[in-house]
Amino acid sequence: MSSDIAATNPPRQLGAGEFVALLAMLMALQALGVDAMLPALDRIGRDLHLASANQRQLVIGVFLISSGLTALLPGPLADRFGRRPVVLVAVGGYVALSLVCALAPTFHLLLAGRIGMGIAGSALSVLPTAIIRDRFEGDRMARTQSLVGMVFMVVPMLAPTLGQGVLLVAGWRWIFGIMALAGLAVALWVALRLPETLRPQFRQPLNPRAVAGTLFRVLTCRPAIGYVLGMALIQGALLGYINCSQQLVAEHFGAGARFPLVFGGMALCMASTNFINARIVERFGARRVSHSALLFYIGISLNHWVVARSGHETLALFVPLMAANMCLMAFLGANFSAIALQPFLETAGAAAGAQMFVRMTLGSVLGAVIGGSYDGSAAPLALSMVLGGGGALLLVLFSEQGRLFRRVYPRGAPRPVV
C-alpha cells in the first residue's frame, strides 16, 4: 500500500505547505483558547471576585477536561459525514462560544462558555490527526505531524504576548473577541480550500455500538494502548505546568510582565524540536527517536525535582530545565501518536477520537490535579514529570513487549540494506 493516499477531490487538492499550515491553524485555535488567557487569569479572578487564587485555573482546566471528555464524538461523525463538514461545524461553534465567553457576566457563566468551547475544540484536536492518517502512514505520518506541530507551535509562542497586549489597551473580554475573529478566518480557509480526504469506501455508519467497539479496540490493542496512556501521563504534566504557569513563573519566580516572553520562548524550543523531528524521523524511525527522548526526559525530570526540592531554584534554573523537557515532549507527541494510530487505517477518525478521548481526559484531569497542587514552588510539577515519565516508560515497554528502539516498516516498504 502506498504511504501517500491522494485526496478524493483532486481539483481542490492542497499543496504540501498549505496542507500543513491549514491543519496547524485548526489545532492552533485550541491552543489560542488556552494560552492567550494565561496573562489574564489574575485580572479575571479580581473582576469576577474569586475567593481562591487557584480557582482561576478552572478557566483553563474546564476547557481542557471538556475537550477530552467529548473527543469520542467528532471522530465517528467525521467517519460518517466526512472531515470537512464536521470541521466547519466545530469551528463555527468555537466562534459562537468565544463570543458567549466575552459577554459572560459571572464566573459560572464564563466556565459554562469555556466548557462549550472545549467541546467544539475537541474536533480541532482529533480531526487534523485523522486527516493526516487519511493521506500518510508510518514514519511519513510522524514527519507530517511534526511539521504541523512546528507551525502550530507559533501560536503558543505568540498567544500570551497577544493576551498581554490586549490587556494593555482593553479588558480581558476582548481576548475572546480575538479568538472569535481567528476562528472566523480559519473557517473561511477550510470552506474554500480543504478537500475531503475520507475515502468513500471507508465511510462508517453512525452507530453508538460501533463507537464503543472502536474504543474497546483502542483500549485492547497492545501495540497502541501503551503509547496512548504513556502520552497521557506526559501530557498531564505539561497541562499541569500550563495551569499553574502564571502563578509559578510570573508570581513565584518574579517574571511579572516578562511571563509571555518566558512562556513563548519555551514554545519556540518545542517548535524547533518538531522541525528536527520532521527531519530525522524517517531516517531513524519513530520508535528509536521517541524512546531515546523518553529516557532523556526521565533523567532531566529527576534533576529538576532535586533542584526544586532544594529550595534554591530560581527563574534562571527553572527555564532551561523546563524548556529541555518541553523540547523532549515534542519528540514524544508526534511519534507516539503516529505509532498508536498505525493499526487503524479504515477507522482513523474514530480511532483518533478514541485515543484523544483517553489521552486528553486522563491528561487534563491529571493537569488540573497537578496545577491545583501548586504550593509556591516547582517541586510538585517536577515530581509529576518524574512519575509521568517513569509510568510512560513502563507502558511503552508493555506495548513493545519489553523491547525498545525497534524499527518497524510500513507494509510493502523496502527495507534498507545495511
GROMACS .gro file of C-alpha atoms in nm:
model
  418
    1MET     CA    1   0.000   0.000   0.000
    2SER     CA    2   0.132   0.341  -0.088
    3SER     CA    3   0.210   0.563   0.206
    4ASP     CA    4   0.070   0.863   0.020
    5ILE     CA    5  -0.302   0.834  -0.049
    6ALA     CA    6  -0.438   1.104  -0.277
    7ALA     CA    7  -0.731   1.312  -0.159
    8THR     CA    8  -1.068   1.217  -0.305
    9ASN     CA    9  -1.120   1.558  -0.469
   10PRO     CA   10  -0.808   1.623  -0.684
   11PRO     CA   11  -0.912   1.957  -0.837
   12ARG     CA   12  -0.910   2.117  -0.492
   13GLN     CA   13  -0.603   1.937  -0.364
   14LEU     CA   14  -0.375   2.141  -0.140
   15GLY     CA   15  -0.004   2.177  -0.184
   16ALA     CA   16   0.208   2.024   0.089
   17GLY     CA   17   0.288   2.359   0.253
   18GLU     CA   18  -0.070   2.481   0.261
   19PHE     CA   19  -0.189   2.140   0.384
   20VAL     CA   20   0.047   2.160   0.681
   21ALA     CA   21  -0.036   2.525   0.754
   22LEU     CA   22  -0.413   2.473   0.744
   23LEU     CA   23  -0.409   2.174   0.979
   24ALA     CA   24  -0.172   2.361   1.210
   25MET     CA   25  -0.409   2.658   1.226
   26LEU     CA   26  -0.702   2.430   1.307
   27MET     CA   27  -0.511   2.286   1.601
   28ALA     CA   28  -0.383   2.630   1.695
   29LEU     CA   29  -0.734   2.757   1.765
   30GLN     CA   30  -0.746   2.531   2.068
   31ALA     CA   31  -0.401   2.646   2.179
   32LEU     CA   32  -0.513   3.007   2.136
   33GLY     CA   33  -0.814   2.929   2.357
   34VAL     CA   34  -0.574   2.828   2.636
   35ASP     CA   35  -0.254   3.028   2.607
   36ALA     CA   36  -0.398   3.371   2.525
   37MET     CA   37  -0.587   3.357   2.855
   38LEU     CA   38  -0.286   3.296   3.077
   39PRO     CA   39  -0.184   3.664   3.132
   40ALA     CA   40  -0.549   3.749   3.206
   41LEU     CA   41  -0.617   3.493   3.480
   42ASP     CA   42  -0.521   3.726   3.762
   43ARG     CA   43  -0.745   4.004   3.627
   44ILE     CA   44  -1.035   3.762   3.571
   45GLY     CA   45  -1.001   3.649   3.931
   46ARG     CA   46  -1.021   4.008   4.057
   47ASP     CA   47  -1.302   4.122   3.826
   48LEU     CA   48  -1.522   3.820   3.900
   49HIS     CA   49  -1.439   3.818   4.274
   50LEU     CA   50  -1.290   3.470   4.309
   51ALA     CA   51  -1.225   3.352   4.662
   52SER     CA   52  -0.913   3.140   4.592
   53ALA     CA   53  -0.612   3.214   4.372
   54ASN     CA   54  -0.603   2.855   4.243
   55GLN     CA   55  -0.971   2.885   4.142
   56ARG     CA   56  -0.874   3.094   3.839
   57GLN     CA   57  -0.707   2.783   3.694
   58LEU     CA   58  -1.057   2.649   3.620
   59VAL     CA   59  -1.075   2.883   3.319
   60ILE     CA   60  -0.808   2.660   3.166
   61GLY     CA   61  -0.897   2.331   3.337
   62VAL     CA   62  -1.265   2.303   3.237
   63PHE     CA   63  -1.176   2.384   2.876
   64LEU     CA   64  -0.923   2.100   2.862
   65ILE     CA   65  -1.136   1.848   3.051
   66SER     CA   66  -1.442   1.908   2.833
   67SER     CA   67  -1.223   1.870   2.523
   68GLY     CA   68  -1.107   1.533   2.648
   69LEU     CA   69  -1.446   1.403   2.758
   70THR     CA   70  -1.608   1.481   2.420
   71ALA     CA   71  -1.320   1.368   2.198
   72LEU     CA   72  -1.511   1.048   2.118
   73LEU     CA   73  -1.774   1.245   1.924
   74PRO     CA   74  -1.604   1.414   1.627
   75GLY     CA   75  -1.420   1.105   1.500
   76PRO     CA   76  -1.729   0.888   1.435
   77LEU     CA   77  -1.915   1.189   1.293
   78ALA     CA   78  -1.625   1.255   1.057
   79ASP     CA   79  -1.609   0.885   0.959
   80ARG     CA   80  -1.979   0.905   0.867
   81PHE     CA   81  -2.024   1.251   0.714
   82GLY     CA   82  -1.668   1.337   0.611
   83ARG     CA   83  -1.393   1.553   0.760
   84ARG     CA   84  -1.492   1.890   0.606
   85PRO     CA   85  -1.847   1.932   0.743
   86VAL     CA   86  -1.751   1.830   1.096
   87VAL     CA   87  -1.454   2.066   1.096
   88LEU     CA   88  -1.674   2.355   0.976
   89VAL     CA   89  -1.938   2.294   1.243
   90ALA     CA   90  -1.670   2.273   1.514
   91VAL     CA   91  -1.502   2.598   1.410
   92GLY     CA   92  -1.841   2.770   1.391
   93GLY     CA   93  -1.917   2.657   1.746
   94TYR     CA   94  -1.579   2.783   1.861
   95VAL     CA   95  -1.653   3.128   1.718
   96ALA     CA   96  -2.001   3.150   1.872
   97LEU     CA   97  -1.891   3.031   2.216
   98SER     CA   98  -1.594   3.269   2.220
   99LEU     CA   99  -1.849   3.550   2.194
  100VAL     CA  100  -2.054   3.394   2.476
  101CYS     CA  101  -1.744   3.398   2.699
  102ALA     CA  102  -1.672   3.759   2.603
  103LEU     CA  103  -2.016   3.863   2.728
  104ALA     CA  104  -2.040   3.636   3.037
  105PRO     CA  105  -2.137   3.846   3.344
  106THR     CA  106  -2.040   3.586   3.608
  107PHE     CA  107  -1.764   3.335   3.665
  108HIS     CA  108  -2.005   3.041   3.643
  109LEU     CA  109  -2.137   3.156   3.305
  110LEU     CA  110  -1.780   3.208   3.189
  111LEU     CA  111  -1.699   2.849   3.287
  112ALA     CA  112  -2.010   2.726   3.104
  113GLY     CA  113  -1.892   2.903   2.790
  114ARG     CA  114  -1.545   2.758   2.833
  115ILE     CA  115  -1.694   2.408   2.859
  116GLY     CA  116  -1.876   2.472   2.531
  117MET     CA  117  -1.555   2.598   2.370
  118GLY     CA  118  -1.378   2.283   2.486
  119ILE     CA  119  -1.647   2.064   2.328
  120ALA     CA  120  -1.612   2.248   1.997
  121GLY     CA  121  -1.234   2.243   2.031
  122SER     CA  122  -1.219   1.865   2.072
  123ALA     CA  123  -1.273   1.826   1.698
  124LEU     CA  124  -0.987   2.066   1.632
  125SER     CA  125  -0.752   1.826   1.812
  126VAL     CA  126  -0.891   1.499   1.675
  127LEU     CA  127  -0.963   1.565   1.309
  128PRO     CA  128  -0.625   1.703   1.192
  129THR     CA  129  -0.468   1.374   1.303
  130ALA     CA  130  -0.737   1.175   1.118
  131ILE     CA  131  -0.687   1.386   0.804
  132ILE     CA  132  -0.312   1.320   0.815
  133ARG     CA  133  -0.378   0.946   0.866
  134ASP     CA  134  -0.606   0.954   0.558
  135ARG     CA  135  -0.307   1.054   0.347
  136PHE     CA  136   0.002   0.908   0.518
  137GLU     CA  137   0.118   0.620   0.734
  138GLY     CA  138   0.417   0.512   0.940
  139ASP     CA  139   0.721   0.737   0.973
  140ARG     CA  140   0.593   0.967   0.699
  141MET     CA  141   0.283   1.032   0.907
  142ALA     CA  142   0.507   1.113   1.205
  143ARG     CA  143   0.709   1.350   0.985
  144THR     CA  144   0.395   1.530   0.866
  145GLN     CA  145   0.262   1.558   1.220
  146SER     CA  146   0.592   1.707   1.328
  147LEU     CA  147   0.571   1.967   1.052
  148VAL     CA  148   0.215   2.050   1.157
  149GLY     CA  149   0.333   2.069   1.518
  150MET     CA  150   0.617   2.302   1.423
  151VAL     CA  151   0.379   2.550   1.256
  152PHE     CA  152   0.117   2.500   1.528
  153MET     CA  153   0.367   2.597   1.799
  154VAL     CA  154   0.383   2.951   1.660
  155VAL     CA  155   0.053   3.018   1.839
  156PRO     CA  156   0.166   2.915   2.191
  157MET     CA  157   0.474   3.130   2.129
  158LEU     CA  158   0.269   3.439   2.045
  159ALA     CA  159  -0.063   3.386   2.227
  160PRO     CA  160   0.046   3.500   2.577
  161THR     CA  161   0.206   3.809   2.425
  162LEU     CA  162  -0.115   3.871   2.231
  163GLY     CA  163  -0.318   3.838   2.550
  164GLN     CA  164  -0.081   4.069   2.736
  165GLY     CA  165  -0.103   4.323   2.452
  166VAL     CA  166  -0.482   4.318   2.459
  167LEU     CA  167  -0.476   4.380   2.836
  168LEU     CA  168  -0.264   4.692   2.782
  169VAL     CA  169  -0.535   4.859   2.574
  170ALA     CA  170  -0.860   4.681   2.667
  171GLY     CA  171  -1.023   4.439   2.911
  172TRP     CA  172  -0.978   4.063   2.921
  173ARG     CA  173  -1.311   4.010   2.742
  174TRP     CA  174  -1.156   4.138   2.421
  175ILE     CA  175  -0.923   3.838   2.420
  176PHE     CA  176  -1.228   3.623   2.345
  177GLY     CA  177  -1.313   3.862   2.062
  178ILE     CA  178  -0.971   3.793   1.910
  179MET     CA  179  -1.041   3.420   1.937
  180ALA     CA  180  -1.370   3.463   1.753
  181LEU     CA  181  -1.203   3.657   1.470
  182ALA     CA  182  -0.928   3.396   1.439
  183GLY     CA  183  -1.187   3.119   1.425
  184LEU     CA  184  -1.381   3.300   1.154
  185ALA     CA  185  -1.067   3.338   0.941
  186VAL     CA  186  -0.984   2.966   0.973
  187ALA     CA  187  -1.345   2.869   0.892
  188LEU     CA  188  -1.325   3.062   0.564
  189TRP     CA  189  -0.993   2.896   0.480
  190VAL     CA  190  -1.138   2.549   0.544
  191ALA     CA  191  -1.452   2.625   0.341
  192LEU     CA  192  -1.254   2.748   0.042
  193ARG     CA  193  -0.953   2.517   0.035
  194LEU     CA  194  -0.977   2.195   0.240
  195PRO     CA  195  -1.066   1.890   0.026
  196GLU     CA  196  -1.248   1.588   0.164
  197THR     CA  197  -0.981   1.328   0.250
  198LEU     CA  198  -1.207   1.045   0.370
  199ARG     CA  199  -1.225   0.780   0.101
  200PRO     CA  200  -1.585   0.674   0.019
  201GLN     CA  201  -1.521   0.306   0.090
  202PHE     CA  202  -1.411   0.393   0.445
  203ARG     CA  203  -1.731   0.575   0.545
  204GLN     CA  204  -1.871   0.418   0.859
  205PRO     CA  205  -2.229   0.404   0.989
  206LEU     CA  206  -2.304   0.630   1.283
  207ASN     CA  207  -2.362   0.364   1.544
  208PRO     CA  208  -2.305   0.403   1.920
  209ARG     CA  209  -2.213   0.035   1.939
  210ALA     CA  210  -1.951   0.090   1.670
  211VAL     CA  211  -1.810   0.385   1.866
  212ALA     CA  212  -1.793   0.171   2.178
  213GLY     CA  213  -1.635  -0.106   1.973
  214THR     CA  214  -1.365   0.129   1.842
  215LEU     CA  215  -1.292   0.247   2.197
  216PHE     CA  216  -1.270  -0.116   2.307
  217ARG     CA  217  -1.031  -0.199   2.020
  218VAL     CA  218  -0.815   0.102   2.108
  219LEU     CA  219  -0.805   0.003   2.475
  220THR     CA  220  -0.721  -0.360   2.397
  221CYS     CA  221  -0.476  -0.305   2.110
  222ARG     CA  222  -0.147  -0.379   2.280
  223PRO     CA  223   0.077  -0.210   2.018
  224ALA     CA  224  -0.122   0.115   2.062
  225ILE     CA  225  -0.252   0.146   2.418
  226GLY     CA  226   0.084   0.184   2.590
  227TYR     CA  227   0.163   0.483   2.372
  228VAL     CA  228  -0.182   0.638   2.428
  229LEU     CA  229  -0.166   0.607   2.807
  230GLY     CA  230   0.203   0.697   2.819
  231MET     CA  231   0.141   1.019   2.628
  232ALA     CA  232  -0.150   1.096   2.862
  233LEU     CA  233   0.090   1.089   3.157
  234ILE     CA  234   0.342   1.314   2.979
  235GLN     CA  235   0.066   1.548   2.862
  236GLY     CA  236  -0.078   1.564   3.214
  237ALA     CA  237   0.249   1.710   3.341
  238LEU     CA  238   0.256   1.965   3.056
  239LEU     CA  239  -0.104   2.070   3.124
  240GLY     CA  240  -0.023   2.093   3.495
  241TYR     CA  241   0.251   2.341   3.404
  242ILE     CA  242   0.013   2.541   3.183
  243ASN     CA  243  -0.250   2.554   3.458
  244CYS     CA  244  -0.013   2.698   3.717
  245SER     CA  245   0.235   2.874   3.487
  246GLN     CA  246   0.110   3.225   3.554
  247GLN     CA  247   0.137   3.176   3.931
  248LEU     CA  248   0.467   2.986   3.913
  249VAL     CA  249   0.657   3.192   3.655
  250ALA     CA  250   0.503   3.538   3.684
  251GLU     CA  251   0.447   3.544   4.061
  252HIS     CA  252   0.675   3.291   4.236
  253PHE     CA  253   0.980   3.338   4.013
  254GLY     CA  254   0.905   3.708   3.968
  255ALA     CA  255   0.891   3.721   3.587
  256GLY     CA  256   0.595   3.961   3.603
  257ALA     CA  257   0.536   4.128   3.266
  258ARG     CA  258   0.812   3.909   3.117
  259PHE     CA  259   0.593   3.600   3.162
  260PRO     CA  260   0.470   3.595   2.797
  261LEU     CA  261   0.829   3.612   2.676
  262VAL     CA  262   0.935   3.322   2.901
  263PHE     CA  263   0.634   3.113   2.801
  264GLY     CA  264   0.678   3.195   2.433
  265GLY     CA  265   1.049   3.117   2.443
  266MET     CA  266   0.976   2.768   2.571
  267ALA     CA  267   0.718   2.721   2.296
  268LEU     CA  268   0.984   2.828   2.044
  269CYS     CA  269   1.205   2.547   2.174
  270MET     CA  270   0.922   2.298   2.116
  271ALA     CA  271   0.868   2.430   1.763
  272SER     CA  272   1.239   2.388   1.687
  273THR     CA  273   1.230   2.032   1.815
  274ASN     CA  274   0.930   1.948   1.595
  275PHE     CA  275   1.133   2.069   1.297
  276ILE     CA  276   1.426   1.849   1.398
  277ASN     CA  277   1.194   1.551   1.446
  278ALA     CA  278   1.045   1.603   1.100
  279ARG     CA  279   1.396   1.592   0.952
  280ILE     CA  280   1.518   1.279   1.130
  281VAL     CA  281   1.217   1.056   1.198
  282GLU     CA  282   1.203   0.891   0.854
  283ARG     CA  283   1.574   0.812   0.878
  284PHE     CA  284   1.583   0.671   1.231
  285GLY     CA  285   1.220   0.567   1.287
  286ALA     CA  286   0.953   0.699   1.523
  287ARG     CA  287   1.028   0.437   1.788
  288ARG     CA  288   1.401   0.498   1.809
  289VAL     CA  289   1.358   0.874   1.827
  290SER     CA  290   1.074   0.874   2.082
  291HIS     CA  291   1.222   0.604   2.306
  292SER     CA  292   1.551   0.793   2.328
  293ALA     CA  293   1.365   1.116   2.405
  294LEU     CA  294   1.166   0.947   2.682
  295LEU     CA  295   1.481   0.828   2.859
  296PHE     CA  296   1.633   1.177   2.845
  297TYR     CA  297   1.301   1.320   2.970
  298ILE     CA  298   1.311   1.100   3.280
  299GLY     CA  299   1.671   1.195   3.355
  300ILE     CA  300   1.614   1.569   3.324
  301SER     CA  301   1.294   1.545   3.532
  302LEU     CA  302   1.483   1.376   3.814
  303ASN     CA  303   1.743   1.651   3.806
  304HIS     CA  304   1.472   1.918   3.807
  305TRP     CA  305   1.300   1.758   4.106
  306VAL     CA  306   1.624   1.760   4.306
  307VAL     CA  307   1.680   2.128   4.224
  308ALA     CA  308   1.322   2.222   4.309
  309ARG     CA  309   1.334   2.033   4.639
  310SER     CA  310   1.650   2.216   4.739
  311GLY     CA  311   1.454   2.540   4.788
  312HIS     CA  312   1.713   2.736   4.589
  313GLU     CA  313   1.559   2.718   4.243
  314THR     CA  314   1.548   3.046   4.053
  315LEU     CA  315   1.398   3.151   3.722
  316ALA     CA  316   1.742   3.110   3.564
  317LEU     CA  317   1.748   2.743   3.674
  318PHE     CA  318   1.381   2.668   3.608
  319VAL     CA  319   1.368   2.790   3.248
  320PRO     CA  320   1.642   2.570   3.092
  321LEU     CA  321   1.526   2.259   3.279
  322MET     CA  322   1.160   2.308   3.186
  323ALA     CA  323   1.247   2.410   2.830
  324ALA     CA  324   1.460   2.098   2.783
  325ASN     CA  325   1.174   1.873   2.887
  326MET     CA  326   0.927   2.062   2.668
  327CYS     CA  327   1.162   2.002   2.374
  328LEU     CA  328   1.163   1.632   2.453
  329MET     CA  329   0.782   1.633   2.474
  330ALA     CA  330   0.782   1.749   2.111
  331PHE     CA  331   0.978   1.436   2.013
  332LEU     CA  332   0.727   1.225   2.206
  333GLY     CA  333   0.394   1.372   2.093
  334ALA     CA  334   0.403   1.332   1.714
  335ASN     CA  335   0.582   0.998   1.723
  336PHE     CA  336   0.369   0.839   1.995
  337SER     CA  337   0.055   0.949   1.810
  338ALA     CA  338   0.172   0.808   1.477
  339ILE     CA  339   0.271   0.475   1.634
  340ALA     CA  340  -0.058   0.444   1.821
  341LEU     CA  341  -0.273   0.521   1.514
  342GLN     CA  342  -0.084   0.289   1.279
  343PRO     CA  343  -0.313  -0.015   1.331
  344PHE     CA  344  -0.632   0.182   1.247
  345LEU     CA  345  -0.634   0.281   0.877
  346GLU     CA  346  -1.000   0.202   0.799
  347THR     CA  347  -1.135   0.374   1.113
  348ALA     CA  348  -0.877   0.651   1.151
  349GLY     CA  349  -1.131   0.917   1.253
  350ALA     CA  350  -1.298   0.711   1.524
  351ALA     CA  351  -0.966   0.570   1.644
  352ALA     CA  352  -0.807   0.915   1.660
  353GLY     CA  353  -1.109   1.035   1.859
  354ALA     CA  354  -1.096   0.738   2.096
  355GLN     CA  355  -0.724   0.786   2.153
  356MET     CA  356  -0.770   1.159   2.205
  357PHE     CA  357  -1.054   1.086   2.449
  358VAL     CA  358  -0.828   0.864   2.660
  359ARG     CA  359  -0.526   1.092   2.631
  360MET     CA  360  -0.699   1.426   2.686
  361THR     CA  361  -0.938   1.308   2.959
  362LEU     CA  362  -0.664   1.148   3.165
  363GLY     CA  363  -0.413   1.421   3.082
  364SER     CA  364  -0.643   1.714   3.157
  365VAL     CA  365  -0.763   1.564   3.486
  366LEU     CA  366  -0.403   1.499   3.589
  367GLY     CA  367  -0.315   1.851   3.475
  368ALA     CA  368  -0.588   2.000   3.692
  369VAL     CA  369  -0.468   1.797   3.992
  370ILE     CA  370  -0.103   1.893   3.931
  371GLY     CA  371  -0.192   2.259   3.883
  372GLY     CA  372  -0.411   2.255   4.193
  373SER     CA  373  -0.123   2.110   4.398
  374TYR     CA  374   0.083   2.425   4.335
  375ASP     CA  375   0.242   2.516   4.669
  376GLY     CA  376   0.457   2.815   4.579
  377SER     CA  377   0.738   2.609   4.426
  378ALA     CA  378   0.809   2.394   4.120
  379ALA     CA  379   0.851   2.075   4.328
  380PRO     CA  380   0.501   1.927   4.264
  381LEU     CA  381   0.537   1.993   3.891
  382ALA     CA  382   0.885   1.837   3.874
  383LEU     CA  383   0.769   1.531   4.070
  384SER     CA  384   0.477   1.487   3.831
  385MET     CA  385   0.721   1.480   3.537
  386VAL     CA  386   0.936   1.215   3.709
  387LEU     CA  387   0.636   0.993   3.780
  388GLY     CA  388   0.478   1.057   3.440
  389GLY     CA  389   0.798   0.976   3.254
  390GLY     CA  390   0.857   0.658   3.454
  391GLY     CA  391   0.499   0.544   3.403
  392ALA     CA  392   0.520   0.618   3.030
  393LEU     CA  393   0.835   0.407   3.001
  394LEU     CA  394   0.663   0.108   3.163
  395LEU     CA  395   0.362   0.147   2.933
  396VAL     CA  396   0.579   0.168   2.621
  397LEU     CA  397   0.763  -0.146   2.731
  398PHE     CA  398   0.424  -0.316   2.762
  399SER     CA  399   0.325  -0.219   2.407
  400GLU     CA  400   0.665  -0.320   2.270
  401GLN     CA  401   0.673  -0.649   2.466
  402GLY     CA  402   0.981  -0.540   2.655
  403ARG     CA  403   1.187  -0.418   2.357
  404LEU     CA  404   1.285  -0.057   2.288
  405PHE     CA  405   1.431   0.102   1.973
  406ARG     CA  406   1.274  -0.140   1.722
  407ARG     CA  407   1.241  -0.019   1.362
  408VAL     CA  408   0.904  -0.105   1.202
  409TYR     CA  409   0.848  -0.051   0.829
  410PRO     CA  410   0.511   0.015   0.660
  411ARG     CA  411   0.356  -0.274   0.470
  412GLY     CA  412   0.529  -0.317   0.135
  413ALA     CA  413   0.804  -0.065   0.204
  414PRO     CA  414   1.158  -0.174   0.108
  415ARG     CA  415   1.399  -0.216   0.395
  416PRO     CA  416   1.739  -0.052   0.370
  417VAL     CA  417   2.037  -0.277   0.304
  418VAL     CA  418   2.299  -0.245   0.576
   0.00000   0.00000   0.00000
